[in-house]
Amino acid sequence: LQPDTNTFNSVLRAWSYIRGGNKASAIRAMRILDLMQELHHFQSSDAPSWQGIGLSKVQPNLFTYKCVIHAWGHASHTLEGPDRAEEILRHMLSISKAGNNLNKEVLPDEDCFHLVMKAHAELVRRRGKGDIANADRARQVTDLLNWMELLALRRTKPKIELTTESYRIALSAWAWSHHIDAPKQAEEILFRMIRACELNRNNVNDIQKGLGSKQDDTVTPEVRDFNTVINCCSFARGVGLPKDELNDDIKLNQQLALKETYDIAKGVLDALLSFPYAQPDSGTFAGMIRACVNLLPDTDERDECVIDIFRLAYQSPNVTEKSSVIPERLQAPPGGGCVDANVLRQLRHALPNSEDYIRVREEF
C-alpha cells in the first residue's frame, strides 16, 4: 500500500483544479510536488527507507508539473500566481535538458505554455484599463509565444506544436491592455498567425502529394481574430481626450498617431477580405465604423469613409448561421449582407445628422 506517482497525481489534481482556487491551494499543490521530489531523491540515492517508510517508485512527470502550473495560474486574487507558474515552466525546461529519459518526460508541451500565457492574460483583463503594468504582462505573453516558436523549430520529441490558441491568447492580452502600443503589437501577432497558417498548409500540401495524408489545420485564423485587432484599434488609448485643452503641436501629434492606428485597422480589414479561410461578419464592419469615429477627425471625409464601409458591409455576403439567441429582427436580413442592428447602431452614431443617416439607409 505504498503511494506511487499516480496516487500523488490524483491528490495533486484535486488541489490544483479546485473550484475558486486561491494562493493557499496553490501552495498546498507545491508542497505535494516538493514531497514527491524529496521521495524521488531518497529513492535515487539507494536509501532503503525514508523515516521508516519503504520507498515506492515516485517520479514527478509532465502531468504533475502541469497540475501545479494550473494551480498557480488559477490562483485568484494574487499577483504572483502567473509569475510562479512561469517559474515552474522554466524549471521544467531546465531539467528536461539533462538528456536522460526521465527528464525528457517533463518536457513541457503547448498546454503548459498556454496555461501560463492565459494566467498572464487573465491578470491583464482583471486589472482593466489604465494599469501601467498591463503592457509588461502582455509582453510576457508575447515572449512566451516567441519561445514556443523557437522550440517548435527544434527536432525534439515530443515536439511543441503552435495552435490557433497560442496566438489568440497573445492577441487577447494586448487587446485587454488598452496600451498605446497594443494595436501595433496585435497586428504583428495576427500577421505572424497568418504566415504560420500559410506555412502549415504549404507543408501539408507537399506531404499530401507524396503520402496523401490528412490536412492539418493547427493554425487557422478566424474572423474573430481579425475583429480582435480591429476592436483593439478602435478602443486604443488616447481616444476621446479633451482636445480643446491641448496645444496645437500635441493635437497634431495625436491626430497622426490616431490616423496611424486607423491605418492598422484598415490594413487588417483588407487582409481579411483577401484571406481565403475566413469571411468578415457584422462585427467586423461595426468595429471599422467605430474606428472611423474614434480615430479620424470629424470631417466630411470621415463621413464618406463611414458610408464606404457601410456599403461594403451591405455588399459582403453574410455566411454566418442564424443565431438562436439573438432575436431575428436584430440579425442581418436576407439580402442585407452583413448589415444587422449592431452595424446600423454604429452607423447612427457615426452620422448624427438624421438626414444623412436616413439617406444612407434608404440607399440600400
XYZ file of C-alpha atoms in Angstrom:
364
model
C 0.000 0.000 0.000
C 2.739 2.436 -0.902
C 1.741 5.583 -2.849
C 3.131 5.801 -6.352
C 3.205 8.637 -8.901
C -0.427 8.135 -9.917
C -1.548 8.374 -6.297
C 0.300 11.656 -5.812
C -1.055 12.999 -9.095
C -4.619 12.211 -8.089
C -4.319 14.211 -4.879
C -2.395 16.938 -6.689
C -5.104 17.222 -9.322
C -7.757 17.607 -6.616
C -5.927 20.594 -5.114
C -4.986 22.134 -8.454
C -8.420 22.008 -10.089
C -10.412 23.011 -7.033
C -13.163 25.488 -7.889
C -12.229 29.015 -6.895
C -8.596 28.098 -6.384
C -6.501 30.573 -4.418
C -2.971 31.045 -3.187
C -3.498 28.588 -0.327
C -4.490 25.741 -2.658
C -1.555 26.544 -4.960
C 0.872 26.420 -2.016
C -0.671 23.090 -1.000
C -0.049 21.753 -4.512
C 3.559 22.945 -4.322
C 4.054 21.072 -1.037
C 2.838 17.862 -2.651
C 5.289 18.379 -5.513
C 8.110 19.028 -3.037
C 7.251 15.806 -1.204
C 7.347 13.875 -4.487
C 10.752 15.315 -5.345
C 12.094 14.528 -1.879
C 10.883 10.937 -2.076
C 12.402 10.607 -5.537
C 15.717 11.969 -4.261
C 15.921 9.394 -1.481
C 14.812 6.685 -3.869
C 17.563 7.628 -6.322
C 20.183 7.622 -3.560
C 19.525 3.883 -2.908
C 18.340 4.557 0.614
C 16.429 1.542 1.996
C 13.793 3.655 3.673
C 12.803 7.187 4.488
C 11.601 7.911 8.030
C 10.751 4.254 8.397
C 8.617 4.081 5.252
C 9.533 1.738 2.428
C 10.165 3.725 -0.711
C 7.902 3.312 -3.725
C 8.507 4.450 -7.272
C 7.693 8.154 -7.206
C 8.749 10.292 -10.167
C 7.183 13.700 -10.994
C 6.045 13.618 -14.617
C 4.538 16.063 -17.096
C 1.061 15.778 -15.588
C 2.478 16.525 -12.143
C 4.015 19.827 -13.194
C 1.024 20.701 -15.333
C -1.245 20.438 -12.279
C 0.991 22.777 -10.281
C 1.106 25.276 -13.166
C -2.678 25.118 -13.330
C -2.918 25.737 -9.581
C -0.792 28.895 -9.712
C -2.323 30.088 -12.955
C -5.832 29.946 -11.489
C -4.896 31.286 -8.064
C -7.271 34.230 -7.922
C -6.647 37.487 -6.055
C -2.878 37.168 -6.203
C -0.387 38.967 -8.439
C 2.348 36.380 -8.048
C 0.328 33.468 -9.444
C 1.257 33.917 -13.133
C 4.909 34.576 -12.227
C 5.102 31.429 -10.086
C 3.513 29.436 -12.907
C 6.126 30.760 -15.349
C 8.924 29.877 -12.893
C 7.727 26.266 -12.860
C 7.564 26.247 -16.671
C 11.161 27.461 -16.903
C 12.208 24.900 -14.283
C 10.673 22.144 -16.412
C 12.645 23.302 -19.440
C 15.874 23.433 -17.458
C 15.600 19.921 -16.008
C 14.455 18.497 -19.356
C 17.831 19.474 -20.864
C 19.679 16.937 -18.713
C 19.413 14.400 -21.515
C 18.229 11.241 -19.768
C 14.861 9.659 -20.490
C 13.351 10.501 -17.116
C 13.990 14.199 -17.517
C 12.687 14.167 -21.075
C 9.330 13.059 -19.664
C 8.849 16.507 -18.102
C 9.497 18.446 -21.311
C 6.613 20.980 -21.334
C 4.081 20.773 -24.141
C 1.932 23.515 -25.668
C -0.699 23.110 -22.923
C 1.860 24.127 -20.281
C 2.688 27.272 -22.229
C -0.992 28.037 -22.761
C -1.733 27.762 -19.041
C 0.984 30.291 -18.195
C 0.031 32.621 -21.050
C -3.632 32.529 -20.021
C -2.669 33.336 -16.432
C -0.824 36.490 -17.532
C -3.610 37.487 -19.939
C -6.320 36.954 -17.329
C -4.456 39.200 -14.902
C -4.358 41.902 -17.589
C -8.113 41.552 -18.071
C -8.853 41.742 -14.344
C -6.696 44.812 -13.840
C -8.629 46.643 -16.540
C -7.881 49.772 -18.474
C -5.355 52.238 -17.126
C -2.961 49.923 -15.296
C 0.564 50.703 -16.463
C 1.727 47.151 -15.682
C -0.624 45.654 -18.281
C 1.831 46.255 -21.119
C 4.554 44.351 -19.248
C 2.217 41.414 -18.735
C 1.242 41.450 -22.407
C 4.914 41.469 -23.383
C 5.477 38.435 -21.165
C 2.767 36.610 -23.115
C 4.442 37.633 -26.393
C 7.828 36.428 -25.088
C 6.308 33.042 -24.276
C 4.841 32.890 -27.779
C 8.284 33.670 -29.224
C 9.728 30.931 -27.052
C 7.169 28.446 -28.364
C 8.061 29.323 -31.948
C 11.756 28.683 -31.249
C 11.046 25.345 -29.571
C 8.758 24.348 -32.449
C 11.729 24.643 -34.819
C 13.741 22.107 -32.840
C 13.521 18.414 -33.576
C 12.650 17.418 -30.044
C 10.252 14.639 -29.135
C 7.541 15.295 -28.217
C 7.593 18.392 -30.405
C 5.800 21.557 -29.341
C 3.078 22.476 -31.827
C 1.751 26.015 -32.032
C -2.019 26.236 -32.407
C -4.542 28.944 -33.120
C -5.000 29.333 -29.366
C -1.298 30.132 -28.929
C -1.619 33.303 -30.984
C -5.157 34.068 -29.810
C -4.078 34.320 -26.151
C -1.406 36.869 -27.088
C -3.949 38.857 -29.123
C -6.356 38.960 -26.183
C -3.631 40.058 -23.770
C -2.743 43.095 -25.898
C -6.386 43.938 -26.605
C -7.190 43.917 -22.875
C -4.145 46.036 -22.036
C -5.520 49.175 -23.798
C -1.906 50.281 -24.171
C -0.799 52.766 -26.803
C 1.373 50.052 -28.411
C -1.416 47.460 -28.363
C -2.632 47.969 -31.991
C 0.865 47.531 -33.457
C 1.641 44.515 -31.290
C -1.719 42.885 -32.040
C -1.266 43.494 -35.775
C 2.173 41.875 -35.701
C 0.845 38.796 -33.889
C -2.074 38.463 -36.321
C 0.185 38.529 -39.376
C 2.528 36.031 -37.725
C -0.544 33.860 -37.296
C -1.403 34.233 -40.988
C 2.159 33.342 -42.027
C 2.094 30.263 -39.798
C -1.208 29.219 -41.390
C 0.170 29.570 -44.912
C 3.373 27.750 -44.000
C 1.488 24.836 -42.429
C -0.838 24.489 -45.399
C 2.056 24.583 -47.879
C 3.862 21.879 -45.928
C 0.719 19.772 -45.743
C 0.105 20.132 -49.476
C 3.632 18.919 -50.153
C 3.069 15.906 -47.903
C -0.300 15.149 -49.484
C 1.259 14.913 -52.926
C 3.544 12.150 -51.738
C 1.677 10.415 -48.922
C -1.922 11.572 -49.172
C -2.066 12.498 -45.501
C -4.887 14.367 -43.869
C -4.706 18.150 -43.929
C -3.632 19.769 -40.661
C -5.396 22.947 -39.533
C -3.234 23.552 -36.461
C -3.074 27.337 -37.025
C -6.011 28.891 -38.862
C -7.054 32.486 -38.090
C -10.786 33.041 -37.790
C -12.820 36.187 -38.300
C -12.872 36.838 -34.544
C -9.078 37.115 -34.546
C -9.232 39.855 -37.192
C -12.067 41.523 -35.254
C -9.948 41.483 -32.089
C -7.269 43.597 -33.765
C -9.852 45.971 -35.286
C -11.524 46.492 -31.911
C -8.112 46.898 -30.288
C -7.512 49.811 -32.676
C -10.933 51.371 -32.163
C -10.521 51.342 -28.369
C -6.852 52.367 -28.355
C -5.588 54.516 -25.507
C -5.852 58.241 -26.198
C -9.265 58.083 -27.879
C -11.618 60.747 -26.591
C -9.059 63.001 -24.907
C -10.157 66.638 -24.372
C -8.531 68.063 -27.478
C -9.587 71.635 -26.700
C -7.240 71.689 -23.721
C -4.204 70.646 -25.764
C -1.841 72.890 -27.724
C -1.555 72.657 -31.497
C 1.602 70.525 -31.555
C 0.144 67.924 -29.228
C -3.101 67.892 -31.202
C -1.215 67.315 -34.438
C 0.871 64.501 -32.982
C -2.213 62.905 -31.517
C -4.082 63.073 -34.812
C -1.142 61.492 -36.617
C -0.998 58.692 -34.057
C -4.729 58.071 -34.339
C -4.528 58.066 -38.135
C -1.725 55.512 -37.945
C -3.896 53.365 -35.690
C -6.771 53.626 -38.150
C -4.460 52.547 -40.964
C -3.685 49.414 -38.947
C -7.409 48.622 -38.664
C -7.910 49.278 -42.380
C -4.980 47.013 -43.244
C -6.461 44.223 -41.121
C -9.799 44.596 -42.940
C -8.046 44.382 -46.319
C -6.163 41.296 -45.149
C -9.422 39.664 -44.048
C -11.118 40.407 -47.380
C -8.252 38.676 -49.214
C -7.863 35.814 -46.711
C -9.272 32.591 -48.216
C -10.158 30.833 -44.954
C -12.321 33.472 -43.221
C -15.017 35.963 -44.186
C -15.953 39.272 -42.489
C -19.112 39.467 -40.424
C -21.219 42.225 -38.898
C -18.771 42.630 -36.007
C -16.003 43.408 -38.490
C -17.851 46.328 -40.072
C -19.284 47.595 -36.791
C -15.733 47.744 -35.444
C -14.483 49.561 -38.544
C -17.233 52.190 -38.315
C -16.359 52.649 -34.633
C -12.706 53.014 -35.597
C -13.626 55.776 -38.075
C -15.482 57.711 -35.382
C -12.808 57.302 -32.714
C -9.672 57.687 -34.806
C -10.431 60.093 -37.657
C -11.152 63.833 -37.390
C -14.802 64.859 -37.672
C -14.883 65.939 -41.308
C -16.814 65.177 -44.477
C -14.050 62.758 -45.448
C -14.769 60.726 -42.330
C -18.469 60.577 -43.220
C -17.592 59.337 -46.697
C -15.309 56.723 -45.161
C -18.152 55.535 -42.910
C -20.510 55.323 -45.877
C -17.969 53.314 -47.879
C -17.605 50.827 -45.037
C -21.384 50.550 -44.711
C -21.661 49.980 -48.458
C -19.028 47.250 -48.243
C -20.918 45.632 -45.362
C -24.093 45.598 -47.440
C -22.323 44.045 -50.407
C -20.412 41.400 -48.429
C -22.180 38.038 -48.301
C -23.362 37.027 -44.856
C -22.099 33.458 -44.401
C -22.787 33.245 -40.649
C -25.531 30.984 -39.402
C -28.664 32.411 -37.859
C -28.339 32.773 -34.111
C -30.917 31.159 -31.864
C -30.102 33.607 -29.060
C -30.301 36.959 -30.861
C -33.847 37.934 -31.977
C -34.358 37.672 -35.719
C -35.242 41.373 -36.017
C -31.724 42.252 -34.804
C -29.924 39.919 -37.208
C -28.882 40.635 -40.774
C -31.916 40.226 -43.079
C -31.737 38.138 -46.269
C -30.014 40.151 -48.977
C -28.716 42.666 -46.457
C -25.164 41.350 -46.480
C -23.518 41.770 -43.065
C -25.741 44.708 -42.039
C -27.554 43.949 -38.795
C -28.791 46.012 -35.862
C -25.277 46.481 -34.488
C -23.956 47.898 -37.774
C -26.958 50.240 -38.013
C -26.393 51.379 -34.435
C -22.782 52.270 -35.211
C -23.884 53.999 -38.413
C -26.395 56.112 -36.486
C -23.694 57.122 -34.033
C -21.255 57.940 -36.843
C -23.797 60.080 -38.725
C -25.555 62.164 -36.067
C -27.298 64.192 -38.755
C -30.649 62.463 -39.233
C -30.867 63.439 -42.892
C -27.519 61.830 -43.711
C -28.389 58.703 -41.772
C -31.782 58.297 -43.456
C -30.268 58.998 -46.882
C -27.626 56.309 -46.449
C -30.127 53.777 -45.119
C -32.636 54.391 -47.881
C -29.904 53.993 -50.497
C -29.674 50.348 -49.518
